[in-house]
PDB file of C-alpha atoms in Angstrom:
ATOM      1  CA  ASP A 918      -6.623  26.306 -21.185  1.00  0.00           C
ATOM      2  CA  GLY A 919      -6.613  29.418 -20.499  1.00  0.00           C
ATOM      3  CA  GLU A 920      -7.074  29.049 -16.561  1.00  0.00           C
ATOM      4  CA  PRO A 921      -5.548  31.174 -14.243  1.00  0.00           C
ATOM      5  CA  GLU A 922      -2.988  29.005 -11.487  1.00  0.00           C
ATOM      6  CA  SER A 923      -4.831  30.792  -8.882  1.00  0.00           C
ATOM      7  CA  VAL A 924      -8.503  28.634 -10.086  1.00  0.00           C
ATOM      8  CA  TRP A 925      -6.593  25.572 -10.834  1.00  0.00           C
ATOM      9  CA  LEU A 926      -4.910  25.671  -7.231  1.00  0.00           C
ATOM     10  CA  LYS A 927      -7.903  25.752  -5.980  1.00  0.00           C
ATOM     11  CA  ARG A 928      -9.312  23.296  -7.743  1.00  0.00           C
ATOM     12  CA  VAL A 929      -6.278  20.865  -6.840  1.00  0.00           C
ATOM     13  CA  LEU A 930      -7.112  21.592  -3.257  1.00  0.00           C
ATOM     14  CA  GLN A 931     -10.700  21.248  -3.379  1.00  0.00           C
ATOM     15  CA  ASP A 932     -10.787  18.063  -4.845  1.00  0.00           C
ATOM     16  CA  SER A 933      -7.985  16.454  -3.001  1.00  0.00           C
ATOM     17  CA  LYS A 934     -10.887  18.012  -0.029  1.00  0.00           C
ATOM     18  CA  GLN A 935     -13.462  15.887  -1.581  1.00  0.00           C
ATOM     19  CA  GLN A 936     -11.190  13.010  -1.679  1.00  0.00           C
ATOM     20  CA  GLY A 937     -10.350  12.116   1.442  1.00  0.00           C
ATOM     21  CA  LYS A 938     -14.374  12.631   2.592  1.00  0.00           C
ATOM     22  CA  ASP A 939     -14.792  10.030   0.370  1.00  0.00           C
ATOM     23  CA  ALA A 940     -11.817   7.842   1.366  1.00  0.00           C
ATOM     24  CA  ALA A 941     -13.548   8.603   4.474  1.00  0.00           C
ATOM     25  CA  ASP A 942     -16.686   7.630   3.992  1.00  0.00           C
ATOM     26  CA  LEU A 943     -16.153   4.397   2.043  1.00  0.00           C
ATOM     27  CA  GLY A 944     -13.743   3.839   4.684  1.00  0.00           C
ATOM     28  CA  THR A 945     -17.658   3.996   7.308  1.00  0.00           C
ATOM     29  CA  GLN A 946     -19.391   2.387   4.613  1.00  0.00           C
ATOM     30  CA  ILE A 947     -16.949  -0.811   4.631  1.00  0.00           C
ATOM     31  CA  HIS A 948     -16.930  -0.140   8.523  1.00  0.00           C
ATOM     32  CA  ALA A 949     -20.503  -0.307   9.171  1.00  0.00           C
ATOM     33  CA  ALA A 950     -20.798  -4.010   7.309  1.00  0.00           C
ATOM     34  CA  VAL A 951     -18.947  -5.790   8.815  1.00  0.00           C
ATOM     35  CA  GLN A 952     -19.985  -4.678  12.021  1.00  0.00           C
ATOM     36  CA  GLY A 953     -23.568  -5.438  10.529  1.00  0.00           C
ATOM     37  CA  PHE A 954     -22.347  -8.806   9.810  1.00  0.00           C
ATOM     38  CA  TYR A 955     -21.226  -9.156  13.811  1.00  0.00           C
ATOM     39  CA  GLU A 956     -24.977  -8.229  14.899  1.00  0.00           C
ATOM     40  CA  GLY A 957     -25.992 -10.533  11.848  1.00  0.00           C
ATOM     41  CA  ARG A 958     -27.044  -8.401   9.241  1.00  0.00           C
ATOM     42  CA  LYS A 959     -26.373  -9.598   5.727  1.00  0.00           C
ATOM     43  CA  GLU A 960     -24.879  -6.893   3.883  1.00  0.00           C
ATOM     44  CA  SER A 961     -24.523  -7.831  -0.233  1.00  0.00           C
ATOM     45  CA  ARG A 962     -22.618  -3.943  -0.722  1.00  0.00           C
ATOM     46  CA  PHE A 963     -19.148  -4.180   0.474  1.00  0.00           C
ATOM     47  CA  PRO A 964     -19.520  -8.505   0.523  1.00  0.00           C
ATOM     48  CA  HIS A 965     -15.573  -9.631  -0.096  1.00  0.00           C
ATOM     49  CA  HIS A 966     -14.361  -6.876   2.343  1.00  0.00           C
ATOM     50  CA  VAL A 967     -16.665  -8.317   4.402  1.00  0.00           C
ATOM     51  CA  GLU A 968     -15.355 -11.900   4.400  1.00  0.00           C
ATOM     52  CA  SER A 969     -11.517 -10.805   3.639  1.00  0.00           C
ATOM     53  CA  CYS A 970     -12.084  -8.967   7.546  1.00  0.00           C
ATOM     54  CA  ARG A 971     -14.660 -12.652   8.916  1.00  0.00           C
ATOM     55  CA  THR A 972     -11.305 -15.220   7.584  1.00  0.00           C
ATOM     56  CA  ALA A 973      -8.347 -13.151   8.778  1.00  0.00           C
ATOM     57  CA  ILE A 974      -9.861 -12.905  12.117  1.00  0.00           C
ATOM     58  CA  LYS A 975     -11.574 -16.482  12.089  1.00  0.00           C
ATOM     59  CA  THR A 976      -7.937 -17.181  10.777  1.00  0.00           C
ATOM     60  CA  VAL A 977      -5.537 -15.433  13.797  1.00  0.00           C
ATOM     61  CA  PHE A 978      -9.002 -16.005  16.193  1.00  0.00           C
ATOM     62  CA  GLY A 979     -11.024 -18.496  15.881  1.00  0.00           C
ATOM     63  CA  ASP A 980     -14.761 -18.553  15.652  1.00  0.00           C
ATOM     64  CA  ARG A 981     -15.597 -16.460  18.582  1.00  0.00           C
ATOM     65  CA  ASN A 982     -18.426 -14.961  20.176  1.00  0.00           C
ATOM     66  CA  TRP A 983     -18.121 -10.642  19.614  1.00  0.00           C
ATOM     67  CA  ILE A 984     -19.109  -8.116  20.935  1.00  0.00           C
ATOM     68  CA  CYS A 985     -19.375  -4.866  19.074  1.00  0.00           C
ATOM     69  CA  GLU A 986     -19.405  -0.913  20.001  1.00  0.00           C
ATOM     70  CA  LYS A 987     -19.076  -1.455  23.803  1.00  0.00           C
ATOM     71  CA  SER A 988     -19.037   1.613  25.058  1.00  0.00           C
ATOM     72  CA  PHE A 989     -16.811   2.514  28.059  1.00  0.00           C
ATOM     73  CA  ALA A 990     -15.965   5.171  31.035  1.00  0.00           C
ATOM     74  CA  HIS A 991     -12.681   5.123  32.938  1.00  0.00           C
ATOM     75  CA  GLU A 992     -12.022   7.140  37.054  1.00  0.00           C
ATOM     76  CA  MET A 993      -9.185   8.022  35.150  1.00  0.00           C
ATOM     77  CA  GLY A 994     -11.164  10.602  33.222  1.00  0.00           C
ATOM     78  CA  PHE A 995     -11.952   8.982  29.540  1.00  0.00           C
ATOM     79  CA  CYS A 996     -13.632   7.100  27.952  1.00  0.00           C
ATOM     80  CA  GLY A 997     -14.209   5.321  24.397  1.00  0.00           C
ATOM     81  CA  LYS A 998     -15.870   2.291  22.140  1.00  0.00           C
ATOM     82  CA  CYS A 999     -13.533  -0.620  21.178  1.00  0.00           C
ATOM     83  CA  ASP A1000     -14.781  -2.026  17.809  1.00  0.00           C
ATOM     84  CA  MET A1001     -15.057  -5.460  18.994  1.00  0.00           C
ATOM     85  CA  LEU A1002     -14.388  -7.987  22.585  1.00  0.00           C
ATOM     86  CA  ASN A1003     -14.534 -11.111  22.929  1.00  0.00           C
ATOM     87  CA  THR A1004     -14.313 -12.587  26.643  1.00  0.00           C
ATOM     88  CA  ASP A1005     -13.523 -15.254  26.771  1.00  0.00           C
ATOM     89  CA  GLY A1006     -10.245 -16.402  28.552  1.00  0.00           C
ATOM     90  CA  GLU A1007      -8.048 -12.694  29.258  1.00  0.00           C
ATOM     91  CA  GLY A1008     -10.828 -11.471  26.539  1.00  0.00           C
ATOM     92  CA  ILE A1009      -9.108  -9.655  23.106  1.00  0.00           C
ATOM     93  CA  ILE A1010      -9.981  -6.615  21.428  1.00  0.00           C
ATOM     94  CA  LEU A1011     -10.441  -5.938  18.094  1.00  0.00           C
ATOM     95  CA  ASP A1012      -9.722  -2.639  16.127  1.00  0.00           C
ATOM     96  CA  ILE A1013     -11.008  -2.469  12.416  1.00  0.00           C
ATOM     97  CA  LYS A1014      -9.009   0.871  10.413  1.00  0.00           C
ATOM     98  CA  THR A1015     -10.295   0.893   6.951  1.00  0.00           C
ATOM     99  CA  LYS A1016      -7.369   1.566   4.785  1.00  0.00           C
ATOM    100  CA  ASP A1017      -6.229   2.030   0.830  1.00  0.00           C
ATOM    101  CA  PHE A1018      -3.283  -0.114   0.486  1.00  0.00           C
ATOM    102  CA  THR A1019      -2.287  -3.270  -2.269  1.00  0.00           C
ATOM    103  CA  ASP A1020       0.712  -5.107  -0.758  1.00  0.00           C
ATOM    104  CA  ALA A1021       0.025  -6.776   2.677  1.00  0.00           C
ATOM    105  CA  SER A1022       4.268  -7.331   3.529  1.00  0.00           C
ATOM    106  CA  LYS A1023       3.994  -2.706   4.462  1.00  0.00           C
ATOM    107  CA  PRO A1024       3.262  -1.973   7.870  1.00  0.00           C
ATOM    108  CA  LEU A1025      -0.103  -1.038   8.155  1.00  0.00           C
ATOM    109  CA  TRP A1026      -0.070   0.365  12.015  1.00  0.00           C
ATOM    110  CA  TYR A1027       0.855   2.804  14.416  1.00  0.00           C
ATOM    111  CA  ASP A1028       1.860   4.221  18.409  1.00  0.00           C
ATOM    112  CA  GLU A1029      -2.277   5.534  18.178  1.00  0.00           C
ATOM    113  CA  HIS A1030      -3.520   2.786  17.331  1.00  0.00           C
ATOM    114  CA  LEU A1031      -1.372   0.647  19.728  1.00  0.00           C
ATOM    115  CA  LEU A1032      -1.869   3.835  22.275  1.00  0.00           C
ATOM    116  CA  GLN A1033      -6.311   3.065  21.903  1.00  0.00           C
ATOM    117  CA  LEU A1034      -6.112  -0.465  22.165  1.00  0.00           C
ATOM    118  CA  ALA A1035      -4.079  -0.088  25.456  1.00  0.00           C
ATOM    119  CA  ALA A1036      -6.267   2.591  26.586  1.00  0.00           C
ATOM    120  CA  TYR A1037      -9.197   0.187  26.069  1.00  0.00           C
ATOM    121  CA  ARG A1038      -8.394  -3.334  27.679  1.00  0.00           C
ATOM    122  CA  GLU A1039      -7.383  -0.933  31.187  1.00  0.00           C
ATOM    123  CA  GLY A1040     -10.871   0.601  30.723  1.00  0.00           C
ATOM    124  CA  LEU A1041     -13.333  -2.389  29.828  1.00  0.00           C
ATOM    125  CA  GLY A1042     -11.468  -4.112  32.986  1.00  0.00           C
ATOM    126  CA  VAL A1043     -10.040  -6.813  31.214  1.00  0.00           C
ATOM    127  CA  PRO A1044      -6.191  -5.913  31.507  1.00  0.00           C
ATOM    128  CA  GLY A1045      -4.995  -8.988  30.158  1.00  0.00           C
ATOM    129  CA  ALA A1046      -6.347  -8.522  26.899  1.00  0.00           C
ATOM    130  CA  ARG A1047      -5.181  -9.855  23.410  1.00  0.00           C
ATOM    131  CA  CYS A1048      -5.023  -6.639  21.276  1.00  0.00           C
ATOM    132  CA  ALA A1049      -5.591  -6.311  17.237  1.00  0.00           C
ATOM    133  CA  ASN A1050      -5.843  -4.250  14.215  1.00  0.00           C
ATOM    134  CA  VAL A1051      -7.814  -5.521  11.679  1.00  0.00           C
ATOM    135  CA  PHE A1052      -6.410  -3.487   8.668  1.00  0.00           C
ATOM    136  CA  VAL A1053      -9.499  -3.769   5.782  1.00  0.00           C
ATOM    137  CA  SER A1054      -8.517  -3.179   2.402  1.00  0.00           C
ATOM    138  CA  ARG A1055     -10.170  -0.299   1.029  1.00  0.00           C
ATOM    139  CA  THR A1056      -8.917  -1.063  -2.616  1.00  0.00           C
ATOM    140  CA  ASN A1057      -8.447  -4.987  -2.994  1.00  0.00           C
ATOM    141  CA  PRO A1058     -11.984  -5.169  -1.659  1.00  0.00           C
ATOM    142  CA  ASP A1059     -10.119  -9.314  -0.536  1.00  0.00           C
ATOM    143  CA  LEU A1060      -7.900  -8.497   1.025  1.00  0.00           C
ATOM    144  CA  ALA A1061      -8.031  -7.716   5.298  1.00  0.00           C
ATOM    145  CA  ILE A1062      -5.100  -8.186   7.578  1.00  0.00           C
ATOM    146  CA  ILE A1063      -4.267  -8.233  11.380  1.00  0.00           C
ATOM    147  CA  HIS A1064      -1.522  -7.236  13.930  1.00  0.00           C
ATOM    148  CA  GLU A1065      -1.794  -7.948  17.143  1.00  0.00           C
ATOM    149  CA  TRP A1066      -0.118  -6.608  19.278  1.00  0.00           C
ATOM    150  CA  THR A1067       2.394  -8.181  21.861  1.00  0.00           C
ATOM    151  CA  GLU A1068       2.145  -7.760  25.448  1.00  0.00           C
ATOM    152  CA  ASP A1069       5.750  -5.470  25.769  1.00  0.00           C
ATOM    153  CA  ASP A1070       3.894  -3.371  23.124  1.00  0.00           C
ATOM    154  CA  LEU A1071       0.289  -2.714  25.193  1.00  0.00           C
ATOM    155  CA  LYS A1072       2.217  -2.067  28.154  1.00  0.00           C
ATOM    156  CA  ARG A1073       5.027   0.461  26.784  1.00  0.00           C
ATOM    157  CA  GLY A1074       1.536   2.273  24.970  1.00  0.00           C
ATOM    158  CA  TRP A1075      -0.747   2.408  28.393  1.00  0.00           C
ATOM    159  CA  ALA A1076       2.021   4.068  29.960  1.00  0.00           C
ATOM    160  CA  MET A1077       2.133   6.114  26.684  1.00  0.00           C
ATOM    161  CA  PHE A1078      -1.756   6.601  26.884  1.00  0.00           C
ATOM    162  CA  GLN A1079      -1.076   7.582  30.946  1.00  0.00           C
ATOM    163  CA  HIS A1080       1.309  10.597  30.280  1.00  0.00           C
ATOM    164  CA  LEU A1081      -0.758  12.107  27.299  1.00  0.00           C
ATOM    165  CA  LEU A1082      -4.057  11.632  29.327  1.00  0.00           C
ATOM    166  CA  ASN A1083      -1.943  13.836  32.774  1.00  0.00           C
ATOM    167  CA  TYR A1084      -1.031  16.297  29.914  1.00  0.00           C
ATOM    168  CA  TRP A1085      -4.568  16.741  27.995  1.00  0.00           C
ATOM    169  CA  GLN A1086      -5.996  17.112  31.675  1.00  0.00           C
ATOM    170  CA  LEU A1087      -3.201  19.003  32.817  1.00  0.00           C
ATOM    171  CA  LYS A1088      -3.362  21.247  30.273  1.00  0.00           C
ATOM    172  CA  ASN A1089      -7.101  21.659  30.380  1.00  0.00           C
ATOM    173  CA  ASN A1090      -7.628  21.703  34.175  1.00  0.00           C
ATOM    174  CA  HIS A1091      -9.562  18.812  33.953  1.00  0.00           C
ATOM    175  CA  GLU A1092     -10.272  16.864  37.085  1.00  0.00           C
TER     176      GLU A1092
END
């Protein structure tokens, strides 16, 4: 009571920024726990998140050996680091995303996710790799879903990425 509107608005803005930062921090911690599991470390703080992610990955891709945090630099002038890579056969590239969601039926993926994975498979030298996003719910620790991109999607994503890369390089005089 009696708080000026300008003070209240400032407090609301600060609170919203803090909530966003807290969500990002939690997502980073969950992501690290999942990665740690695949690197052989035990994680006790987020066991349900890790187990839901592990189960989803195993259900779609089976038991595999995964390489975590594989980096690359491509001759076209871009680089990256994928979350998980399996090089059996044509290969599989996974990118883990944490989000607040409770409904697995609603799409969580965007073209930006597609461009990232399409660039990763080219950059890593596995142009025929299967690519998927693994969405781990921050709000429901027992929920993780996988969206595997089609080959047609990945070809479209690679074309879009190349155009954006070319634009960025021209705009920034980057050779």
